[in-house]
Amino acid sequence: MEQNLLIYNTLTRQKELFRPLEPGHVGMYVCGPTVYGDAHLGHARPAITFDILFRYLQHIGYKTRYVRNITDVGHLEHDADEGEDKIAKKARLEQLEPMEVAQYYINRFHEAMSALNVLPPSIEPHATGHIIEQEQLVEEIMNNGFAYESNGSVYFDVEAYNKKHKYGVLSGRNLDDIINNSRELAGVGEKKNQADFALWKKAQPEHIMRWPSKWSDGFPGWHCECTAMGRKYLGNHFDIHGGGMDLIFPHHECEIAQAVASQGDQMVHYWVHNNMITINGQKMGKSLGNFITLPQFFSGDHDKLEKPYSPMTIRFFILQAHYRSTVDFSNEALQAAEKGLERLMDSYKTLKSLQPTKGDASSIQTDYVSDLRQKCYDAMNDDINTPIVISNLFDASKVINQIADKKATITEEALKKLINLFEVFMFDLLGLKNNAGSNNAEREEAFGKVVDMLLEQRMKAKANKDWATSDMIRDELAALGFEVKDTKDGFTWKLNK
Ligand code: ZN
C-alpha cells in the first residue's frame, strides 16, 4: 500500500515526499538515551514520535530497519565542569562496575518503553560495543586531513572542513557565529579552534572507562558513535535520522561533518526532529526542580504531580500534539488527556456492542467510513499529523454515540469497517492500549476496598445472626475465586487466580 508520505526534512527545511533509497526498504537511525539515570518525559517524546513513524512505515509496506543506540560512554563534553564521564562518576560513587550502572538504567529504560507501548527497535547497539568502528572513523577523518592529534586526544578541524565543505548546514549556523558565541576562549587548551570537537579523548588517570588506541588510552567523543553505528548497520547512505531538536546542534551537525569528512558525502537523506516538552512553560532541568522521570509519572511520586499518570495517558498526551510543535506539561493538560483517552476507549467499547440494521438511505454507510479512513491516512501522510487522526476518531465517536442512542443506524458492512478503522488507527498505528484513566496501582487499591467493604457487611450480618446474608457473601466471593478466612479480629482474603 504505497502512500504519498510527506515528511519534514530539517536539512532542506521543507516537507518532502518520502521515497526510500532502496525500494521497499527503509533504514532509520534515532539517537537513543544516555544511560546514567532514569528516562524523563523528554525521552518519551522522541521514543513515541519515532515509534509512530516506525509503525507507519511498516504499515504502508516498507521493511524497516530501525536502529536506536544506547549511549553508555563518551557523552561528557556537554558538562564541561564535570570533566568525568557521568556513568563512570556514578560507578565510582556507588562502587559499581560502570557496566552495572549502565545495565541498571538500560533495564529501567526498557521497562518504561514497554509500558508506553513503544516497540523495540530492530537493533539497539551500544557505544561501548563499537569502539573499533569509532576508532576507524577517527582514522579516516584524520587521513583525509580534517582532524589533528593534540596531547593524545584527536579533534575535528572545523576550520579545515569549512574551507572545503560547509559546516552548519543542518542548524543554519555559520562558523563565525559559532566561534563568537562560544564560551571558550580562543587558543586555550588542546584545540586549535574553540569550535573544534573531540573525536577521541585521552583518559585522565582516574578515568575507568578507557580503551587502547594509537593516540592514547582513552575513549571516543560522543558524536562518533552515531556516525559509526549508523554506517555499520544501515550503510553509507540511509533514509532517516531522527532525534530531539536539542540534538540538531552540536550532535547532528557534527555527525554530518564526520560523515562528509570521512566518506566524502552525507549519509542521511531525511533528518527528522521532534520538538521539546516544557513544564509550565519552562525548560526541564534537574536544577530547576521540574525534572520528572517516567517512573515518577507512573507512580505519582513527585511533588509537582497531583496524581499518578498511566503510561497510556502520557502517550496520548504526546500524540495530541504534532511532533514538531512544543508541548507544555501541566497536571491539567495530563488530566484532560486522561479523560480524552477514556472517552475514545469508551467509544470503541460502544462501537463493538452496536447492532447493525438492514440499512436504508439514512443509515451510516460504507462511504462514510471510507471517507473517514481517507482523512486519517491523509493526516498520517501529512508529516505524521497524529492530532488530526485523533480528532477524526473523536468525530467518529460522536456518530457512534448517536447510533447507540438510537438516533442513527449503521449497516453491517459499515460497522465492520468502522471497527477495523479504530483497530488500525487507534491500536496499531497510534499504539494506544486500553488502560486509560487510573493506573493499575489505583485500580487495584479501589478493587481491594470494594472486597473489604463486602466483607465488613458480612461481619455485620454475622453479628446480627443473619446467616443467610453472611453465607451468601462468602459463597459468591468463593465462586469468583476469593478465599476468605475468618480471624480473631476480622477477616483476611486473597484472590486465587
Ligand atoms: Zn546520536
PDB file of C-alpha atoms and ligand atoms in Angstrom, residues 29-32 69 71 222 225-226 241 247 251-252 255, ligand 1:
ATOM      1  CA  TYR A  29      18.501   5.697  12.942  1.00  0.00           C
ATOM      2  CA  VAL A  30      17.376   7.507  16.085  1.00  0.00           C
ATOM      3  CA  CYS A  31      19.618   8.768  18.876  1.00  0.00           C
ATOM      4  CA  GLY A  32      18.766   6.783  21.985  1.00  0.00           C
ATOM      5  CA  ASN A  69      21.550   3.325  20.098  1.00  0.00           C
ATOM      6  CA  THR A  71      24.995   5.911  24.777  1.00  0.00           C
ATOM      7  CA  TRP A 222      30.154  11.454  21.812  1.00  0.00           C
ATOM      8  CA  GLU A 225      29.134   6.634  17.920  1.00  0.00           C
ATOM      9  CA  CYS A 226      26.079   7.535  15.848  1.00  0.00           C
ATOM     10  CA  HIS A 241      17.986  10.014  11.040  1.00  0.00           C
ATOM     11  CA  LEU A 247      20.353  17.360  19.147  1.00  0.00           C
ATOM     12  CA  HIS A 251      25.375  16.499  17.849  1.00  0.00           C
ATOM     13  CA  HIS A 252      23.782  16.059  14.435  1.00  0.00           C
ATOM     14  CA  GLU A 255      27.591  13.802  12.648  1.00  0.00           C
TER      15      GLU A 255
HETATM   16 ZN    ZN B   1      23.285  10.365  18.262  1.00  0.00          ZN
END
